[in-house]
Amino acid sequence: MNRTKENPHACKMCSKAFVRRNDLEKHILTHTKEEPYICETCHKAFSQQGNLKSHLLTHTKEKPYVCEKNSEAFSQQSNLRSRLLTYSREKPYACKICSKAFSQQGNLNQHLLTHTKENPYVSEICNESQSTLTNHLQAHSKEKPFACAMCSKAFLHQGDLKRHLRTHTNEKPYSCDLCSKAFSLQVTLKRHLLTHTKEKPYACEVCSKRFSQLGNLRTHSRTHSNNKPLSF
């Protein structure tokens, strides 16, 4: 075990050591999968009390974490940390025209457009005309300038990064007006709404039976194709 004078409380399962015993007790729950902290609103269970407190904010819409730079408020502390990184991070991407520096390549790409109004640019790869050549070339080069500060996963577009961050924060900004169920993605909310409207937009091409969810249609398609789902 990695017990030391500085960290006297060691976990017998993985040898990780802690300064305080209560930190060790909380850590052990990650091994036992015990979830003693339960949300009284939706009954979701958590292994850590801090995770429960963060989850409760999704019900109250409270935003207690405020950025000192611009007063922007967040419901999750991790979201505030991500915002602060945009201020504290080094700026290695410099504009060759005006020397303005940026923390992310994508931000530099957008800035470069302010120096020219000419349109269009032509991609040497596919000869397609583009008003934003830098973004277009990223699609060819597979460059992913938007990196997650929590797990380092990178994305081509900033919007994809924002959606990914919700997997860390459990933020669910899209709420159903009919039953108050919340979702992290707008597309998931749209699919959920079909359960209230009884709308069935997905039709089987073989027998015309209709379904509210695409996944249900795919499952049904196996009955026509020897257990092989049809392609959509």
mmCIF file with all atom_site columns, C-alpha atoms in Angstrom, residues 75-228:
data_model
loop_
_atom_site.group_PDB
_atom_site.id
_atom_site.type_symbol
_atom_site.label_atom_id
_atom_site.label_alt_id
_atom_site.label_comp_id
_atom_site.label_asym_id
_atom_site.label_entity_id
_atom_site.label_seq_id
_atom_site.pdbx_PDB_ins_code
_atom_site.Cartn_x
_atom_site.Cartn_y
_atom_site.Cartn_z
_atom_site.occupancy
_atom_site.B_iso_or_equiv
_atom_site.pdbx_formal_charge
_atom_site.auth_seq_id
_atom_site.auth_comp_id
_atom_site.auth_asym_id
_atom_site.auth_atom_id
_atom_site.pdbx_PDB_model_num
ATOM 1   C CA . SER A 1 75  ? -24.912 25.660  -12.538 1.00 0.00 ? 75  SER A CA 1
ATOM 2   C CA . GLN A 1 76  ? -21.835 23.417  -12.455 1.00 0.00 ? 76  GLN A CA 1
ATOM 3   C CA . GLN A 1 77  ? -18.409 24.311  -11.063 1.00 0.00 ? 77  GLN A CA 1
ATOM 4   C CA . SER A 1 78  ? -16.748 22.355  -13.871 1.00 0.00 ? 78  SER A CA 1
ATOM 5   C CA . ASN A 1 79  ? -18.386 24.661  -16.425 1.00 0.00 ? 79  ASN A CA 1
ATOM 6   C CA . LEU A 1 80  ? -16.943 27.672  -14.623 1.00 0.00 ? 80  LEU A CA 1
ATOM 7   C CA . ARG A 1 81  ? -13.504 26.040  -14.646 1.00 0.00 ? 81  ARG A CA 1
ATOM 8   C CA . SER A 1 82  ? -13.760 25.533  -18.405 1.00 0.00 ? 82  SER A CA 1
ATOM 9   C CA . ARG A 1 83  ? -14.665 29.204  -18.831 1.00 0.00 ? 83  ARG A CA 1
ATOM 10  C CA . LEU A 1 84  ? -11.731 30.344  -16.681 1.00 0.00 ? 84  LEU A CA 1
ATOM 11  C CA . LEU A 1 85  ? -9.373  28.258  -18.797 1.00 0.00 ? 85  LEU A CA 1
ATOM 12  C CA . THR A 1 86  ? -10.208 30.453  -21.762 1.00 0.00 ? 86  THR A CA 1
ATOM 13  C CA . TYR A 1 87  ? -8.782  33.403  -19.790 1.00 0.00 ? 87  TYR A CA 1
ATOM 14  C CA . SER A 1 88  ? -5.779  31.729  -18.173 1.00 0.00 ? 88  SER A CA 1
ATOM 15  C CA . ARG A 1 89  ? -4.580  29.507  -21.011 1.00 0.00 ? 89  ARG A CA 1
ATOM 16  C CA . GLU A 1 90  ? -1.531  30.481  -23.031 1.00 0.00 ? 90  GLU A CA 1
ATOM 17  C CA . LYS A 1 91  ? -2.151  31.985  -26.471 1.00 0.00 ? 91  LYS A CA 1
ATOM 18  C CA . PRO A 1 92  ? 0.218   30.257  -28.895 1.00 0.00 ? 92  PRO A CA 1
ATOM 19  C CA . TYR A 1 93  ? -1.795  30.981  -32.051 1.00 0.00 ? 93  TYR A CA 1
ATOM 20  C CA . ALA A 1 94  ? -0.795  34.411  -33.404 1.00 0.00 ? 94  ALA A CA 1
ATOM 21  C CA . CYS A 1 95  ? -2.216  36.258  -36.390 1.00 0.00 ? 95  CYS A CA 1
ATOM 22  C CA . LYS A 1 96  ? 0.552   36.947  -38.937 1.00 0.00 ? 96  LYS A CA 1
ATOM 23  C CA . ILE A 1 97  ? -1.267  40.076  -40.110 1.00 0.00 ? 97  ILE A CA 1
ATOM 24  C CA . CYS A 1 98  ? -1.855  41.979  -36.845 1.00 0.00 ? 98  CYS A CA 1
ATOM 25  C CA . SER A 1 99  ? -0.027  39.798  -34.245 1.00 0.00 ? 99  SER A CA 1
ATOM 26  C CA . LYS A 1 100 ? -3.171  39.285  -32.142 1.00 0.00 ? 100 LYS A CA 1
ATOM 27  C CA . ALA A 1 101 ? -2.850  35.978  -30.243 1.00 0.00 ? 101 ALA A CA 1
ATOM 28  C CA . PHE A 1 102 ? -5.430  33.312  -29.405 1.00 0.00 ? 102 PHE A CA 1
ATOM 29  C CA . SER A 1 103 ? -5.625  30.289  -27.112 1.00 0.00 ? 103 SER A CA 1
ATOM 30  C CA . GLN A 1 104 ? -7.230  28.066  -29.759 1.00 0.00 ? 104 GLN A CA 1
ATOM 31  C CA . GLN A 1 105 ? -6.551  27.520  -33.457 1.00 0.00 ? 105 GLN A CA 1
ATOM 32  C CA . GLY A 1 106 ? -10.263 27.740  -34.226 1.00 0.00 ? 106 GLY A CA 1
ATOM 33  C CA . ASN A 1 107 ? -10.471 31.239  -32.738 1.00 0.00 ? 107 ASN A CA 1
ATOM 34  C CA . LEU A 1 108 ? -7.528  32.353  -34.868 1.00 0.00 ? 108 LEU A CA 1
ATOM 35  C CA . ASN A 1 109 ? -9.223  30.930  -37.948 1.00 0.00 ? 109 ASN A CA 1
ATOM 36  C CA . GLN A 1 110 ? -12.340 32.983  -37.240 1.00 0.00 ? 110 GLN A CA 1
ATOM 37  C CA . HIS A 1 111 ? -10.263 36.108  -36.583 1.00 0.00 ? 111 HIS A CA 1
ATOM 38  C CA . LEU A 1 112 ? -8.475  35.813  -39.940 1.00 0.00 ? 112 LEU A CA 1
ATOM 39  C CA . LEU A 1 113 ? -11.803 36.403  -41.670 1.00 0.00 ? 113 LEU A CA 1
ATOM 40  C CA . THR A 1 114 ? -11.910 39.937  -40.234 1.00 0.00 ? 114 THR A CA 1
ATOM 41  C CA . HIS A 1 115 ? -8.923  40.892  -42.382 1.00 0.00 ? 115 HIS A CA 1
ATOM 42  C CA . THR A 1 116 ? -10.548 40.042  -45.698 1.00 0.00 ? 116 THR A CA 1
ATOM 43  C CA . LYS A 1 117 ? -14.002 40.317  -47.186 1.00 0.00 ? 117 LYS A CA 1
ATOM 44  C CA . GLU A 1 118 ? -13.022 38.511  -50.368 1.00 0.00 ? 118 GLU A CA 1
ATOM 45  C CA . ASN A 1 119 ? -15.210 35.619  -51.341 1.00 0.00 ? 119 ASN A CA 1
ATOM 46  C CA . PRO A 1 120 ? -14.971 32.829  -52.308 1.00 0.00 ? 120 PRO A CA 1
ATOM 47  C CA . TYR A 1 121 ? -11.858 30.808  -51.449 1.00 0.00 ? 121 TYR A CA 1
ATOM 48  C CA . VAL A 1 122 ? -11.244 27.687  -53.523 1.00 0.00 ? 122 VAL A CA 1
ATOM 49  C CA . SER A 1 123 ? -10.141 24.475  -51.860 1.00 0.00 ? 123 SER A CA 1
ATOM 50  C CA . GLU A 1 124 ? -7.161  22.896  -53.614 1.00 0.00 ? 124 GLU A CA 1
ATOM 51  C CA . ILE A 1 125 ? -8.337  19.507  -52.400 1.00 0.00 ? 125 ILE A CA 1
ATOM 52  C CA . CYS A 1 126 ? -11.874 19.372  -53.797 1.00 0.00 ? 126 CYS A CA 1
ATOM 53  C CA . ASN A 1 127 ? -12.097 22.643  -55.830 1.00 0.00 ? 127 ASN A CA 1
ATOM 54  C CA . GLU A 1 128 ? -15.153 23.638  -53.819 1.00 0.00 ? 128 GLU A CA 1
ATOM 55  C CA . SER A 1 129 ? -15.637 27.364  -53.267 1.00 0.00 ? 129 SER A CA 1
ATOM 56  C CA . GLN A 1 130 ? -15.847 28.423  -49.632 1.00 0.00 ? 130 GLN A CA 1
ATOM 57  C CA . SER A 1 131 ? -16.345 31.696  -47.782 1.00 0.00 ? 131 SER A CA 1
ATOM 58  C CA . THR A 1 132 ? -14.405 30.253  -44.801 1.00 0.00 ? 132 THR A CA 1
ATOM 59  C CA . LEU A 1 133 ? -11.533 28.302  -46.290 1.00 0.00 ? 133 LEU A CA 1
ATOM 60  C CA . THR A 1 134 ? -9.810  27.632  -42.956 1.00 0.00 ? 134 THR A CA 1
ATOM 61  C CA . ASN A 1 135 ? -12.823 25.817  -41.522 1.00 0.00 ? 135 ASN A CA 1
ATOM 62  C CA . HIS A 1 136 ? -13.337 23.932  -44.771 1.00 0.00 ? 136 HIS A CA 1
ATOM 63  C CA . LEU A 1 137 ? -9.724  22.731  -44.888 1.00 0.00 ? 137 LEU A CA 1
ATOM 64  C CA . GLN A 1 138 ? -10.069 21.382  -41.356 1.00 0.00 ? 138 GLN A CA 1
ATOM 65  C CA . ALA A 1 139 ? -12.680 18.970  -42.668 1.00 0.00 ? 139 ALA A CA 1
ATOM 66  C CA . HIS A 1 140 ? -10.069 17.581  -45.060 1.00 0.00 ? 140 HIS A CA 1
ATOM 67  C CA . SER A 1 141 ? -7.128  17.622  -42.656 1.00 0.00 ? 141 SER A CA 1
ATOM 68  C CA . LYS A 1 142 ? -9.090  16.128  -39.733 1.00 0.00 ? 142 LYS A CA 1
ATOM 69  C CA . GLU A 1 143 ? -7.674  18.909  -37.537 1.00 0.00 ? 143 GLU A CA 1
ATOM 70  C CA . LYS A 1 144 ? -9.655  19.191  -34.308 1.00 0.00 ? 144 LYS A CA 1
ATOM 71  C CA . PRO A 1 145 ? -8.814  22.503  -32.621 1.00 0.00 ? 145 PRO A CA 1
ATOM 72  C CA . PHE A 1 146 ? -11.456 22.402  -29.870 1.00 0.00 ? 146 PHE A CA 1
ATOM 73  C CA . ALA A 1 147 ? -10.146 20.241  -27.014 1.00 0.00 ? 147 ALA A CA 1
ATOM 74  C CA . CYS A 1 148 ? -11.969 19.228  -23.826 1.00 0.00 ? 148 CYS A CA 1
ATOM 75  C CA . ALA A 1 149 ? -10.112 20.527  -20.761 1.00 0.00 ? 149 ALA A CA 1
ATOM 76  C CA . MET A 1 150 ? -11.349 17.573  -18.695 1.00 0.00 ? 150 MET A CA 1
ATOM 77  C CA . CYS A 1 151 ? -10.422 14.576  -20.856 1.00 0.00 ? 151 CYS A CA 1
ATOM 78  C CA . SER A 1 152 ? -8.466  16.090  -23.792 1.00 0.00 ? 152 SER A CA 1
ATOM 79  C CA . LYS A 1 153 ? -10.879 14.711  -26.393 1.00 0.00 ? 153 LYS A CA 1
ATOM 80  C CA . ALA A 1 154 ? -10.827 17.041  -29.407 1.00 0.00 ? 154 ALA A CA 1
ATOM 81  C CA . PHE A 1 155 ? -13.523 18.195  -31.823 1.00 0.00 ? 155 PHE A CA 1
ATOM 82  C CA . LEU A 1 156 ? -13.716 19.854  -35.213 1.00 0.00 ? 156 LEU A CA 1
ATOM 83  C CA . HIS A 1 157 ? -16.472 22.295  -34.182 1.00 0.00 ? 157 HIS A CA 1
ATOM 84  C CA . GLN A 1 158 ? -16.978 24.294  -30.970 1.00 0.00 ? 158 GLN A CA 1
ATOM 85  C CA . GLY A 1 159 ? -20.639 23.249  -30.807 1.00 0.00 ? 159 GLY A CA 1
ATOM 86  C CA . ASP A 1 160 ? -19.592 19.594  -30.658 1.00 0.00 ? 160 ASP A CA 1
ATOM 87  C CA . LEU A 1 161 ? -17.272 20.415  -27.750 1.00 0.00 ? 161 LEU A CA 1
ATOM 88  C CA . LYS A 1 162 ? -20.100 22.144  -25.856 1.00 0.00 ? 162 LYS A CA 1
ATOM 89  C CA . ARG A 1 163 ? -22.323 19.088  -26.277 1.00 0.00 ? 163 ARG A CA 1
ATOM 90  C CA . HIS A 1 164 ? -19.483 16.797  -25.165 1.00 0.00 ? 164 HIS A CA 1
ATOM 91  C CA . LEU A 1 165 ? -18.881 18.831  -21.973 1.00 0.00 ? 165 LEU A CA 1
ATOM 92  C CA . ARG A 1 166 ? -22.355 17.877  -20.791 1.00 0.00 ? 166 ARG A CA 1
ATOM 93  C CA . THR A 1 167 ? -21.176 14.262  -20.478 1.00 0.00 ? 167 THR A CA 1
ATOM 94  C CA . HIS A 1 168 ? -18.866 15.511  -17.707 1.00 0.00 ? 168 HIS A CA 1
ATOM 95  C CA . THR A 1 169 ? -21.232 17.971  -16.031 1.00 0.00 ? 169 THR A CA 1
ATOM 96  C CA . ASN A 1 170 ? -24.521 16.053  -16.426 1.00 0.00 ? 170 ASN A CA 1
ATOM 97  C CA . GLU A 1 171 ? -26.065 19.377  -17.432 1.00 0.00 ? 171 GLU A CA 1
ATOM 98  C CA . LYS A 1 172 ? -29.472 18.915  -19.064 1.00 0.00 ? 172 LYS A CA 1
ATOM 99  C CA . PRO A 1 173 ? -30.638 22.267  -20.471 1.00 0.00 ? 173 PRO A CA 1
ATOM 100 C CA . TYR A 1 174 ? -33.454 20.897  -22.661 1.00 0.00 ? 174 TYR A CA 1
ATOM 101 C CA . SER A 1 175 ? -36.610 20.283  -20.602 1.00 0.00 ? 175 SER A CA 1
ATOM 102 C CA . CYS A 1 176 ? -39.918 18.806  -21.686 1.00 0.00 ? 176 CYS A CA 1
ATOM 103 C CA . ASP A 1 177 ? -42.773 21.263  -21.018 1.00 0.00 ? 177 ASP A CA 1
ATOM 104 C CA . LEU A 1 178 ? -45.219 18.391  -20.615 1.00 0.00 ? 178 LEU A CA 1
ATOM 105 C CA . CYS A 1 179 ? -43.499 16.241  -17.988 1.00 0.00 ? 179 CYS A CA 1
ATOM 106 C CA . SER A 1 180 ? -40.410 18.290  -16.953 1.00 0.00 ? 180 SER A CA 1
ATOM 107 C CA . LYS A 1 181 ? -38.021 15.504  -17.938 1.00 0.00 ? 181 LYS A CA 1
ATOM 108 C CA . ALA A 1 182 ? -34.661 17.023  -18.915 1.00 0.00 ? 182 ALA A CA 1
ATOM 109 C CA . PHE A 1 183 ? -32.124 16.085  -21.587 1.00 0.00 ? 183 PHE A CA 1
ATOM 110 C CA . SER A 1 184 ? -28.561 17.049  -22.450 1.00 0.00 ? 184 SER A CA 1
ATOM 111 C CA . LEU A 1 185 ? -29.218 17.113  -26.220 1.00 0.00 ? 185 LEU A CA 1
ATOM 112 C CA . GLN A 1 186 ? -31.974 18.905  -28.117 1.00 0.00 ? 186 GLN A CA 1
ATOM 113 C CA . VAL A 1 187 ? -32.366 15.982  -30.515 1.00 0.00 ? 187 VAL A CA 1
ATOM 114 C CA . THR A 1 188 ? -33.066 13.671  -27.559 1.00 0.00 ? 188 THR A CA 1
ATOM 115 C CA . LEU A 1 189 ? -35.796 16.040  -26.337 1.00 0.00 ? 189 LEU A CA 1
ATOM 116 C CA . LYS A 1 190 ? -37.373 16.039  -29.810 1.00 0.00 ? 190 LYS A CA 1
ATOM 117 C CA . ARG A 1 191 ? -37.474 12.237  -29.814 1.00 0.00 ? 191 ARG A CA 1
ATOM 118 C CA . HIS A 1 192 ? -38.968 12.262  -26.317 1.00 0.00 ? 192 HIS A CA 1
ATOM 119 C CA . LEU A 1 193 ? -41.746 14.668  -27.353 1.00 0.00 ? 193 LEU A CA 1
ATOM 120 C CA . LEU A 1 194 ? -42.992 12.053  -29.816 1.00 0.00 ? 194 LEU A CA 1
ATOM 121 C CA . THR A 1 195 ? -43.997 9.900   -26.840 1.00 0.00 ? 195 THR A CA 1
ATOM 122 C CA . HIS A 1 196 ? -46.464 12.639  -25.841 1.00 0.00 ? 196 HIS A CA 1
ATOM 123 C CA . THR A 1 197 ? -47.794 13.536  -29.292 1.00 0.00 ? 197 THR A CA 1
ATOM 124 C CA . LYS A 1 198 ? -48.112 9.897   -30.410 1.00 0.00 ? 198 LYS A CA 1
ATOM 125 C CA . GLU A 1 199 ? -46.611 11.017  -33.727 1.00 0.00 ? 199 GLU A CA 1
ATOM 126 C CA . LYS A 1 200 ? -44.990 8.161   -35.681 1.00 0.00 ? 200 LYS A CA 1
ATOM 127 C CA . PRO A 1 201 ? -42.786 9.602   -38.433 1.00 0.00 ? 201 PRO A CA 1
ATOM 128 C CA . TYR A 1 202 ? -40.760 6.424   -39.093 1.00 0.00 ? 202 TYR A CA 1
ATOM 129 C CA . ALA A 1 203 ? -42.482 3.993   -41.486 1.00 0.00 ? 203 ALA A CA 1
ATOM 130 C CA . CYS A 1 204 ? -41.397 0.474   -42.447 1.00 0.00 ? 204 CYS A CA 1
ATOM 131 C CA . GLU A 1 205 ? -40.744 0.303   -46.193 1.00 0.00 ? 205 GLU A CA 1
ATOM 132 C CA . VAL A 1 206 ? -41.852 -3.336  -46.280 1.00 0.00 ? 206 VAL A CA 1
ATOM 133 C CA . CYS A 1 207 ? -45.159 -3.389  -44.381 1.00 0.00 ? 207 CYS A CA 1
ATOM 134 C CA . SER A 1 208 ? -45.819 0.352   -43.735 1.00 0.00 ? 208 SER A CA 1
ATOM 135 C CA . LYS A 1 209 ? -46.026 -0.116  -39.959 1.00 0.00 ? 209 LYS A CA 1
ATOM 136 C CA . ARG A 1 210 ? -45.124 3.172   -38.252 1.00 0.00 ? 210 ARG A CA 1
ATOM 137 C CA . PHE A 1 211 ? -42.991 3.984   -35.202 1.00 0.00 ? 211 PHE A CA 1
ATOM 138 C CA . SER A 1 212 ? -42.254 7.038   -33.065 1.00 0.00 ? 212 SER A CA 1
ATOM 139 C CA . GLN A 1 213 ? -38.579 6.095   -32.613 1.00 0.00 ? 213 GLN A CA 1
ATOM 140 C CA . LEU A 1 214 ? -36.045 5.234   -35.319 1.00 0.00 ? 214 LEU A CA 1
ATOM 141 C CA . GLY A 1 215 ? -34.512 2.601   -33.048 1.00 0.00 ? 215 GLY A CA 1
ATOM 142 C CA . ASN A 1 216 ? -37.855 0.799   -32.817 1.00 0.00 ? 216 ASN A CA 1
ATOM 143 C CA . LEU A 1 217 ? -38.135 0.790   -36.614 1.00 0.00 ? 217 LEU A CA 1
ATOM 144 C CA . ARG A 1 218 ? -34.656 -0.722  -36.911 1.00 0.00 ? 218 ARG A CA 1
ATOM 145 C CA . THR A 1 219 ? -35.591 -3.456  -34.438 1.00 0.00 ? 219 THR A CA 1
ATOM 146 C CA . HIS A 1 220 ? -38.803 -4.138  -36.353 1.00 0.00 ? 220 HIS A CA 1
ATOM 147 C CA . SER A 1 221 ? -36.914 -4.323  -39.656 1.00 0.00 ? 221 SER A CA 1
ATOM 148 C CA . ARG A 1 222 ? -35.194 -7.510  -38.473 1.00 0.00 ? 222 ARG A CA 1
ATOM 149 C CA . THR A 1 223 ? -38.503 -9.350  -38.798 1.00 0.00 ? 223 THR A CA 1
ATOM 150 C CA . HIS A 1 224 ? -38.304 -8.775  -42.553 1.00 0.00 ? 224 HIS A CA 1
ATOM 151 C CA . SER A 1 225 ? -34.597 -9.403  -43.093 1.00 0.00 ? 225 SER A CA 1
ATOM 152 C CA . ASN A 1 226 ? -33.648 -12.594 -41.243 1.00 0.00 ? 226 ASN A CA 1
ATOM 153 C CA . ASN A 1 227 ? -32.561 -10.724 -38.083 1.00 0.00 ? 227 ASN A CA 1
ATOM 154 C CA . LYS A 1 228 ? -30.425 -8.279  -40.073 1.00 0.00 ? 228 LYS A CA 1
#
